[in-house]
Structure formats: C-alpha cells, structure tokens
Short mmCIF file of C-alpha atoms in Angstrom, two decimals:
data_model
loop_
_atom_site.label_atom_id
_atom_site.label_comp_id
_atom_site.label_asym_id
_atom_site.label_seq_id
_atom_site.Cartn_x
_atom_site.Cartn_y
_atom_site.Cartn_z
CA UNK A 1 13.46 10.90 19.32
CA UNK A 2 14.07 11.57 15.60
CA UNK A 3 17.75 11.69 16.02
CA UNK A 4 18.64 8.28 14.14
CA UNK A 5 20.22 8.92 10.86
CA UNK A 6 18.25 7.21 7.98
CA UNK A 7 19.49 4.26 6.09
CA UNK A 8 20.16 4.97 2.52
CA UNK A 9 16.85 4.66 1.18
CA UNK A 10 15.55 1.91 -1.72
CA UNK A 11 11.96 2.78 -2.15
CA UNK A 12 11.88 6.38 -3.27
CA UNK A 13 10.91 5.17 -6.88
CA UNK A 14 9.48 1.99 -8.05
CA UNK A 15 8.69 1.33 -12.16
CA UNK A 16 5.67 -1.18 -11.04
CA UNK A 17 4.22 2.56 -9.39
CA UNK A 18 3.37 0.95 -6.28
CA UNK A 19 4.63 2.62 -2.97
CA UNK A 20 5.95 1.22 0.45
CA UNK A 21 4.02 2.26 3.70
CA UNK A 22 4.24 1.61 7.30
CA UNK A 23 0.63 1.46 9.22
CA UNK A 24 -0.15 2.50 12.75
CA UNK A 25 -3.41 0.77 13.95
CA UNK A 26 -5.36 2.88 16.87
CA UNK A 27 -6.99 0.31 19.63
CA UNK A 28 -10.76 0.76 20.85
CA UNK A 29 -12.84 -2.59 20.72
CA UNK A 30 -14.96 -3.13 18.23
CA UNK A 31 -14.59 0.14 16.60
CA UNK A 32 -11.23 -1.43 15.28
CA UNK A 33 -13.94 -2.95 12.84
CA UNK A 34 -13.35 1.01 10.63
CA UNK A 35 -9.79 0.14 10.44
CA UNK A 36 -10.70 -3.91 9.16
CA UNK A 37 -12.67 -1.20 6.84
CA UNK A 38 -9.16 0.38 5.48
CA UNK A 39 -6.72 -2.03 5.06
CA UNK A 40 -9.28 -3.84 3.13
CA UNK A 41 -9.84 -1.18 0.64
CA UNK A 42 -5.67 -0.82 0.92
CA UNK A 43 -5.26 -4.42 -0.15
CA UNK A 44 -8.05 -4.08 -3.08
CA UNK A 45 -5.95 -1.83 -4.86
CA UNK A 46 -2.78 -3.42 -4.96
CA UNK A 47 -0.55 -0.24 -5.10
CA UNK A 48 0.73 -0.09 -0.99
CA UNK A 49 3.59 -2.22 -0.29
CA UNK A 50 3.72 -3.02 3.91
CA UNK A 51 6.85 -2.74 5.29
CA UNK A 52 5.87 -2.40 9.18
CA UNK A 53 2.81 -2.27 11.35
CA UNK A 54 2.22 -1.32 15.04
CA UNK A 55 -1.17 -1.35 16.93
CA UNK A 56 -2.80 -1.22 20.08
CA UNK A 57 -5.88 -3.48 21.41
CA UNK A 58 -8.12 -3.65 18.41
CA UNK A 59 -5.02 -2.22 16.48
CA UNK A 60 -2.81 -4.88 17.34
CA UNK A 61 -5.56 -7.82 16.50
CA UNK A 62 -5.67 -5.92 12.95
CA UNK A 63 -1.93 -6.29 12.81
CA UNK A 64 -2.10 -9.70 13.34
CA UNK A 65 -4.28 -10.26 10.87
CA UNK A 66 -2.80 -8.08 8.10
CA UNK A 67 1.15 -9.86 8.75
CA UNK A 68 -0.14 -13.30 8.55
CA UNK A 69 -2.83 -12.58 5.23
CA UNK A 70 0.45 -11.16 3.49
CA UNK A 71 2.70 -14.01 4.39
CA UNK A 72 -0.18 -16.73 3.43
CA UNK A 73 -1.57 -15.24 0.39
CA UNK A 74 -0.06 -11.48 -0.56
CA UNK A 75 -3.07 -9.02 -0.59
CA UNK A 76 -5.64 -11.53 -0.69
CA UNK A 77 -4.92 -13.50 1.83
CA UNK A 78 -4.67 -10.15 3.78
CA UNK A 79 -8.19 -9.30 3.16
CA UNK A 80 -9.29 -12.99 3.99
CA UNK A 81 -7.55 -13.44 7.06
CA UNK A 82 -8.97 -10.18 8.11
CA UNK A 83 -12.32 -11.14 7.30
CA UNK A 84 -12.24 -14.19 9.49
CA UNK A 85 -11.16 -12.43 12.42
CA UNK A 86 -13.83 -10.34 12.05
CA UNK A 87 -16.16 -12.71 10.96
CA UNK A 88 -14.93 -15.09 14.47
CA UNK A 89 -15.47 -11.89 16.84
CA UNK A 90 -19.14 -11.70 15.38
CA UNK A 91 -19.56 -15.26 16.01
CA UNK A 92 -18.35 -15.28 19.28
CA UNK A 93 -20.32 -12.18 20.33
CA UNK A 94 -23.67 -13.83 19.32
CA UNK A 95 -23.97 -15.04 22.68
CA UNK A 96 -23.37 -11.73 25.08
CA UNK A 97 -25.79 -10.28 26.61
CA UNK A 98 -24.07 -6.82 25.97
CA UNK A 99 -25.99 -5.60 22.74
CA UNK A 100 -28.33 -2.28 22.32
CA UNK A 101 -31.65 -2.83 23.81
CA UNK A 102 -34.94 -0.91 22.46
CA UNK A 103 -34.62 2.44 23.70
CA UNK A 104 -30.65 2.31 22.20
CA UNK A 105 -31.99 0.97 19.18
CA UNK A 106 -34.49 3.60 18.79
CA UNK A 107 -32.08 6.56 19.84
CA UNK A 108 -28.75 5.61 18.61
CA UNK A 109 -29.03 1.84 16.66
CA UNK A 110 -25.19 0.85 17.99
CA UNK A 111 -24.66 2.45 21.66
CA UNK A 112 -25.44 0.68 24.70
CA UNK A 113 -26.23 3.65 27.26
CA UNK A 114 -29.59 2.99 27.66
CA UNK A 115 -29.72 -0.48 27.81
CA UNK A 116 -30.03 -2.17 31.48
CA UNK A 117 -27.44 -5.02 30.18
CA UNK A 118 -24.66 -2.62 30.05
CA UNK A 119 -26.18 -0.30 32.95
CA UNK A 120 -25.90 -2.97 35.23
CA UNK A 121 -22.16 -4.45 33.26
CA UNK A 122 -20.73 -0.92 34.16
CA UNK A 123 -22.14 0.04 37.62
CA UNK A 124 -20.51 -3.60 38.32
CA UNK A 125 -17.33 -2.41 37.01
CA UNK A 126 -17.25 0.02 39.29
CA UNK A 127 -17.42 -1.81 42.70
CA UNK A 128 -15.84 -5.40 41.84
CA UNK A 129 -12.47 -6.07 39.80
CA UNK A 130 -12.40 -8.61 37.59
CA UNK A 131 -10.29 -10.60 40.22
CA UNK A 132 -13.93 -10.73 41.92
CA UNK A 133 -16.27 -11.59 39.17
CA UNK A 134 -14.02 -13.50 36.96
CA UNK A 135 -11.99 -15.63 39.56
CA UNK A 136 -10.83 -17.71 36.96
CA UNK A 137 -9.44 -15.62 35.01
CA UNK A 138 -11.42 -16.88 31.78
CA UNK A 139 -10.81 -14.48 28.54
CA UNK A 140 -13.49 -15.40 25.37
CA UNK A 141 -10.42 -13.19 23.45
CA UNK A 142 -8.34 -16.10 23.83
CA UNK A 143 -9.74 -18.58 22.20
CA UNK A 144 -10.43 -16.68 19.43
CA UNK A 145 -7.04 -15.71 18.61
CA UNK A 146 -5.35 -19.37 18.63
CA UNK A 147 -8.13 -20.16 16.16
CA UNK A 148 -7.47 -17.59 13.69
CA UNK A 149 -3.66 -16.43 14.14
CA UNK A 150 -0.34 -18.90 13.16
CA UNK A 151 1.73 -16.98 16.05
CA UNK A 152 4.90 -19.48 15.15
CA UNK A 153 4.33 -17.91 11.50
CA UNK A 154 4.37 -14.53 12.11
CA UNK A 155 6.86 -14.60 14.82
CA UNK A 156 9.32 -15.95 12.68
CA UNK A 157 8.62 -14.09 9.23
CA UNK A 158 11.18 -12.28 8.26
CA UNK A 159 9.21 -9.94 5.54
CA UNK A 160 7.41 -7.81 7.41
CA UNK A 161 7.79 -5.99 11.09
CA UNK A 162 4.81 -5.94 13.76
CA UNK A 163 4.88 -4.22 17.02
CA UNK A 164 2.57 -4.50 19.49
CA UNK A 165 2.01 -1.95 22.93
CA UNK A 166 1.38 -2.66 26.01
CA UNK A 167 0.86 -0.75 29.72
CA UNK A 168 3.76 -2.38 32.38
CA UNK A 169 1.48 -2.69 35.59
CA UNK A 170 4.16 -2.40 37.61
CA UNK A 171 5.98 0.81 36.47
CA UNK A 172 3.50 2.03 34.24
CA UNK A 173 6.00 2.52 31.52
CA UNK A 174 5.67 1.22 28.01
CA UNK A 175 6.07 -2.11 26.36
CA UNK A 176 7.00 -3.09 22.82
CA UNK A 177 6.47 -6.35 21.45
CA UNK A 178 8.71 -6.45 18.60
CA UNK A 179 8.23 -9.71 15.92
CA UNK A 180 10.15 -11.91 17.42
CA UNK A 181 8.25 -11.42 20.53
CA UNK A 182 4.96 -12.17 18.67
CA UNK A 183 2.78 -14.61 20.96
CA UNK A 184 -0.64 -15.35 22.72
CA UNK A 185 0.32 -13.39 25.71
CA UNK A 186 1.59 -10.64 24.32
CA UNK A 187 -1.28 -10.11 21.90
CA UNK A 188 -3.90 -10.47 25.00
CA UNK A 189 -1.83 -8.28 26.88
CA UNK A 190 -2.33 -5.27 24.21
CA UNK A 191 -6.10 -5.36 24.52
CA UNK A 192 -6.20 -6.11 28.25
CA UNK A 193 -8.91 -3.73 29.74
CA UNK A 194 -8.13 -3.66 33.59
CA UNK A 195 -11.70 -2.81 34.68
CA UNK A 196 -12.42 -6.19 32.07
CA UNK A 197 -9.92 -8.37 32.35
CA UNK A 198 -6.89 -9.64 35.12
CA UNK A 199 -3.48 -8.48 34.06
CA UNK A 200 -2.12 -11.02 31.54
CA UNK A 201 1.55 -11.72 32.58
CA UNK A 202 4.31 -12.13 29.58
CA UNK A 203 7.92 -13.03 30.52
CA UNK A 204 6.83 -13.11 34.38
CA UNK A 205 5.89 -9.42 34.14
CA UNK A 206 2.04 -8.06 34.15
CA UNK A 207 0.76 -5.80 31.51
CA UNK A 208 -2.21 -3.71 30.45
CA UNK A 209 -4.03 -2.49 27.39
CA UNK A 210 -1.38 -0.90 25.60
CA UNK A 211 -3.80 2.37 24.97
CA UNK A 212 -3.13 3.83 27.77
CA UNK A 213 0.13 5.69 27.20
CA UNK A 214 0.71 4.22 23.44
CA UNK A 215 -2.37 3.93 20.72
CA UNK A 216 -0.31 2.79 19.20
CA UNK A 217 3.44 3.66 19.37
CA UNK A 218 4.95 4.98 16.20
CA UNK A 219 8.12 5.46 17.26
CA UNK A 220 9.27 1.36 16.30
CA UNK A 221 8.25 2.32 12.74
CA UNK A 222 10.64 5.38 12.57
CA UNK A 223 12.91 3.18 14.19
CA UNK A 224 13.34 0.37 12.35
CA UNK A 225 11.68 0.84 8.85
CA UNK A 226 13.05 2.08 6.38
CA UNK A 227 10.14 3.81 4.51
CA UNK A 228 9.56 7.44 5.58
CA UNK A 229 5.94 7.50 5.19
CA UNK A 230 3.92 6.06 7.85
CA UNK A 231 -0.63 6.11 7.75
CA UNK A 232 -2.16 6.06 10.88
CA UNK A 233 -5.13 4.79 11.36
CA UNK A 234 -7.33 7.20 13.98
CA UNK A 235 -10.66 6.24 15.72
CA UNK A 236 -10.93 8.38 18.67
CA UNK A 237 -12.35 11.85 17.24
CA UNK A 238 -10.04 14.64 18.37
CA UNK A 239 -13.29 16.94 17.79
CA UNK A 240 -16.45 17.25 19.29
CA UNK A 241 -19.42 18.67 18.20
CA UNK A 242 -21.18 19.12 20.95
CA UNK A 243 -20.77 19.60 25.20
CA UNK A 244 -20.56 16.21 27.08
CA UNK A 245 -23.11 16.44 29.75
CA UNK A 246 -24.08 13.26 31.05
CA UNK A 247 -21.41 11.47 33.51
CA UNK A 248 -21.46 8.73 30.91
CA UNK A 249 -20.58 11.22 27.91
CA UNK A 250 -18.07 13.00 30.28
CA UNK A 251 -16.78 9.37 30.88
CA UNK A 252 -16.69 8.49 27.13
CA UNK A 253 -14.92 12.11 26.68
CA UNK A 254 -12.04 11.71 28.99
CA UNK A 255 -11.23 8.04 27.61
CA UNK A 256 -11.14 9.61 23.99
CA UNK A 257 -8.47 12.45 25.10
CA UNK A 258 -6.33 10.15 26.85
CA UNK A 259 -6.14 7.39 23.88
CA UNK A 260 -5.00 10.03 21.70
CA UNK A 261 -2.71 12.00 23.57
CA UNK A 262 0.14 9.64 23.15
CA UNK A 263 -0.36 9.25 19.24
CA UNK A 264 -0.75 13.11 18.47
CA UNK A 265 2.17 13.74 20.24
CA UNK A 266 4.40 11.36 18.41
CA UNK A 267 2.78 13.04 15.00
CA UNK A 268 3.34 16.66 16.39
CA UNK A 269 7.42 15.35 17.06
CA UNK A 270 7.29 13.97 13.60
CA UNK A 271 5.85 17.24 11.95
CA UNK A 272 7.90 19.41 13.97
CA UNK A 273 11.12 17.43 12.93
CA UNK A 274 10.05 17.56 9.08
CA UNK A 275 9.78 20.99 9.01
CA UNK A 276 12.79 21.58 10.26
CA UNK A 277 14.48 19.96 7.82
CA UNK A 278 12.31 21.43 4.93
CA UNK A 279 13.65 25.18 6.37
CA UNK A 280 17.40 23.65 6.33
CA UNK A 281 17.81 24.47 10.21
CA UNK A 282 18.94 20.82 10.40
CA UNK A 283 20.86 18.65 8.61
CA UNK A 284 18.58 16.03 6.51
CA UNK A 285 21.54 13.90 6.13
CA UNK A 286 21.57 12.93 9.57
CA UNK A 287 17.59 13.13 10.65
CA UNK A 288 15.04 10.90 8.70
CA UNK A 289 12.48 13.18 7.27
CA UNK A 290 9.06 11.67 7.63
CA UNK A 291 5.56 11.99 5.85
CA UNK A 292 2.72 11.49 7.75
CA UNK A 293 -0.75 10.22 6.74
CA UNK A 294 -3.64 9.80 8.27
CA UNK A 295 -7.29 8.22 7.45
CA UNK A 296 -10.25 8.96 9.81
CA UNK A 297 -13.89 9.59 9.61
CA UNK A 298 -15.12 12.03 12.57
CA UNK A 299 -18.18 11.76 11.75
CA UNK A 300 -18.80 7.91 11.91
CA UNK A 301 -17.63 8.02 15.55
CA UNK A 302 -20.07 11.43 16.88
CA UNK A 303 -22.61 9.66 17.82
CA UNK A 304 -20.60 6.45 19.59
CA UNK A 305 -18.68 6.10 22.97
CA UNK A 306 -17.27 3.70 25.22
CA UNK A 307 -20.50 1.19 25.34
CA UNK A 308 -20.37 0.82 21.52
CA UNK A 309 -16.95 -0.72 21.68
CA UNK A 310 -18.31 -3.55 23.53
CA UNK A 311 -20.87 -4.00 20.45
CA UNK A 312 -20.07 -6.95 18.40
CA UNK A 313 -23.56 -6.81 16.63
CA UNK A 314 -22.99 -7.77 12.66
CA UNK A 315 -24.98 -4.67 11.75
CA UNK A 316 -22.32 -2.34 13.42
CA UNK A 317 -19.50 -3.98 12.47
CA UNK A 318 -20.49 -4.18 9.09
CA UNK A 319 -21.70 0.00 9.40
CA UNK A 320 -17.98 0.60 10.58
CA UNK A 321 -15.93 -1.80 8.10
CA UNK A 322 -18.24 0.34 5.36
CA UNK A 323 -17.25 3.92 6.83
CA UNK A 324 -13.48 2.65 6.94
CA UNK A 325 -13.36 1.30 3.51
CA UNK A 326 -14.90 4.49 1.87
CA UNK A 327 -12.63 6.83 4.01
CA UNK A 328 -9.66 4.68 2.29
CA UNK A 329 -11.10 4.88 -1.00
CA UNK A 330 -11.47 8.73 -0.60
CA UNK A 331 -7.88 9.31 0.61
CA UNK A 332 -6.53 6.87 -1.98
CA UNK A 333 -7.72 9.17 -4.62
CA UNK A 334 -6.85 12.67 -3.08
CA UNK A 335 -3.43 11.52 -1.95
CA UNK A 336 -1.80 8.30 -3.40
CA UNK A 337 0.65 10.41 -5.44
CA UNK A 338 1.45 12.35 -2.43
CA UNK A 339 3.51 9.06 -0.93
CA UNK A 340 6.73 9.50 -0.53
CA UNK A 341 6.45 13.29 -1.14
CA UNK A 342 4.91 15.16 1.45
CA UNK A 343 3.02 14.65 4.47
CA UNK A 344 -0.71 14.84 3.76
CA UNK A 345 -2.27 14.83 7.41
CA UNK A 346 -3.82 17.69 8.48
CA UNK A 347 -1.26 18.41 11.30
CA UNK A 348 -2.56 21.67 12.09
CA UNK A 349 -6.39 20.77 12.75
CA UNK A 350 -5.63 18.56 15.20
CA UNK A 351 -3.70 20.65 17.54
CA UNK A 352 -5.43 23.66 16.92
CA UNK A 353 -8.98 24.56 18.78
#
C-alpha cells in the first residue's frame, strides 16, 4: 500500500514555524461533536497548515466544514463554519423525541438506554427497515447540509483535498469521494446508517455509511498529499474498562471494534512501513516515510455508546466539543515540535492487550 515513491518534499521547514498536516476525521453521530472540539482548538493557534482531510459520517460533515471555513475565511472562517454546523444540528435536533429521559439523566446525563423513546426507536429498528417506516425516503440530514455547505465551492477549490468514504451496497467494497466528486449525495451517502436511513444512490450506484469498512480511509492522504504527517482524529475507545454485559453494551461493544478495525489497520501498515525504513531494510528513497498522530480522549467516551450518538442535546454537544478542544490543547503542547519528525501516536497501546 505504501509502495508510491514520495514527491520531493517542500514542507520539511518553514521560517513562519508553522507546519503542514493532513487530518483523518473518525464518523459516529453526534460524538463527531469531540472532533468540532479539535480542529477548533487547531485553528485557534494558527501554527497547522491543512493540506488534506478524509472522514467518515460525522467525520466527513467535519470535513466539510473545515474545507469550506479555510477557503471563506482562513482559520477563522474554519472555526465559524464549524460552529454553524454544529450550532444547525442542535437546532434541528430540538424537535426529536430521541433525548435522555429521567432515569438516563439521573444515571448517565447523555445516554439514551433507559429511556422508552429510544427503547421503543431501537426494538423498531429491529423488525421494520427504513423502507417500511420512512416510505418516503425523507432525511432531516439533508436539509441541513444545503443550508450550511457551498458544495460548488468546495468541489471546485483547488487548495485543499477532501475525501469522503462510503460502503458500495452492492459489492460491499469501498468508495472514495475525492474533491471533485464533492456533492449532496455523496456527503449523505458517508453518514447513511442502513438500519436509519434508505441507501442514498450517487452516480446510479447505492451506498452506505462509509464506517463500516473505512472510518475513515487514510490511504487518499498517503496517496495524494504530499505532507508525511497525518492526525487522526479517534472516537471509538479501543479500551474498555470494564465487561459488557447487557445485550445493549455487548451491542455498543461490537459496533466500537468494527469502526476501528479498518483505521488501526491502516496505522499499523503505516508504522510497520516507517520502521522499516528507520532500520534501513528498505529504501526511503522510494517509500514515503510517514508520522502518525493521533488525538483521543478514552475517557470522555467510557461511559457513552451507540444511543448517545443519536443525542443532539446542547449540553452534550457542548460536554464533547469541551473534551475535544482540551485533548488538542494538551497534545499541541506535548507534541507540536514533534511534526514532521517522528510519529507521536502510541502505536503500541493500541494493538497490544
């Protein structure tokens, strides 16, 4: 996968001291709010340069949002266009009738387990398709995006990359939506939940949430950017602290493992690769040596699952874009020198019991 030999590279030092990155967005509803969380902090400081982004579902909405805010107004207009996607999803979620009832409140203040909304949303989604209770194929996500995102703009931009996954119904494999690709569709199709939502269809084929099998891909960004040093963004906890014993938490459990198979393999190829070069047993003129980042807080996401990502309730958005900004603050300081050096993900702790 790593095979491609790099392109002679322009960004290993910069006299302004500001450093080019490439971010990969992981997808997962309203938890996407912790990433929102990141970039903003990312785009406070000034120092990160965006080359390319790639998400998934809620990855691919943050994207979106961070592609058009840097073509309308640099950093700034990053943050701001950020906020009012946020801000929009907040709006629109006002109305559910999917937010923690009393006994969630009083257990766990964001989860949904417990409340007879959701208990009666998700034994429903388990004996009619969406086919069945949503005939018309209505989508609340699409309306919101046309509001907020200038697809013509960031289709045809030609500073930075975005690319988007997505699950081919048909043959299961994967789908990339590359810039020039950029449109309603293809943004819907990313975050398209099966059990939620009827396959959207792009180009005459239908697609899934692009979780499945890449959240998010990060092979486009090895691909076709030039900068070796690519931050993911992780939601799904690799680690649990405790046995899932309810068919719910076993549920919730399962759905975390798969979403991050796909995205700890890529890092494991990229790590692998890397330290082969670093040993000299290949040569580094003809393999792109990669450093590998990563910002995640475990912690925020123990006590949450599957229901919570359904929760567009301003206090847990707002608890999440807080966790998300700190965790970027905290890795800015530990590691901003370390760009363009060294990989400083912890590789080993995530593949290691």
């Amino acid at each position: 996968m790593l095979t491609h030999p790099p392109k002679p590279s322009k960004l290993a030092a910069r006299k302004d001291g500001k450093k080019t990155i490439s971010i990969a967005m992981q997808g997962g509803g309203s938890h996407g709010a912790f990433t929102w969380g990141v970039l903003d902090r990312l785009f406070e400081d000034g120092r990160f340069i965006i080359e390319g982004v790639t998400g998934a579902s809620a990855g691919a909405m943050n994207a979106a949002g961070t592609v058009q805010g840097l073509l309308e107004g640099g950093n700034e207009g990053a943050r701001r266009v950020l906020r009012t996607y946020w801000e929009a999803l907040i709006e629109s979620g006002k109305t559910s009738f999917l937010k923690p009832g009393p006994m969630d409140q009083m257990l766990n203040k964001f989860t949904m387990h417990n409340t007879p909304a959701f208990i009666f949303f998700d034994l429903m989604l388990k004996f009619l398709s969406p086919y069945q209770y949503n005939p018309t194929g209505a989508n609340p996500l699409k309306d919101l995006i046309l509001k907020v995102f200038d697809f013509e703009k960031i289709r045809n931009n030609k500073e930075y990359k975005i690319f988007m996954s997505a699950t081919h119904v048909y043959t299961g494999k994967i789908k990339v939506f590359n810039t020039e690709e950029f449109c309603p569709d293809a943004l819907l199709a990313t975050a398209c939940l099966p059990t939620i939502y009827s396959a959207v269809m792009v180009n005459g084929e239908y697609y899934w949430d692009g979780g499945f099998i890449g959240n998010p891909v990060i092979y486009p960004l090895i691909y076709e950017c030039e900068t070796p040093d690519i931050m993911v963004i992780k939601l799904n906890p690799t680690h649990r602290n405790r046995l899932p014993i309810t068919a719910g938490e076993i549920g919730d459990r399962l759905n975390e493992i798969t979403n991050n198979t796909s995205i700890l393999r890529e890092m494991r190829s990229m790590h692998f690769i890397t330290k082969l070069i670093d040993e000299g047993l290949v040569d580094a003129t003809k393999i792109k040596k990669l450093h590998v980042h990563l910002i995640q807080d475990e912690a925020a996401f123990q006590d949450l699952g599957w229901s919570s990502k359904l929760n567009t309730d301003k206090k847990f958005i707002d608890y999440l874009f807080d966790a998300g900004y700190k965790a970027a603050d905290k890795w800015i300081k530990d590691n901003f020198d370390k760009i363009g050096v060294e990989t400083t993900a912890p590789i080993n702790d995530l593949f290691m019991s």
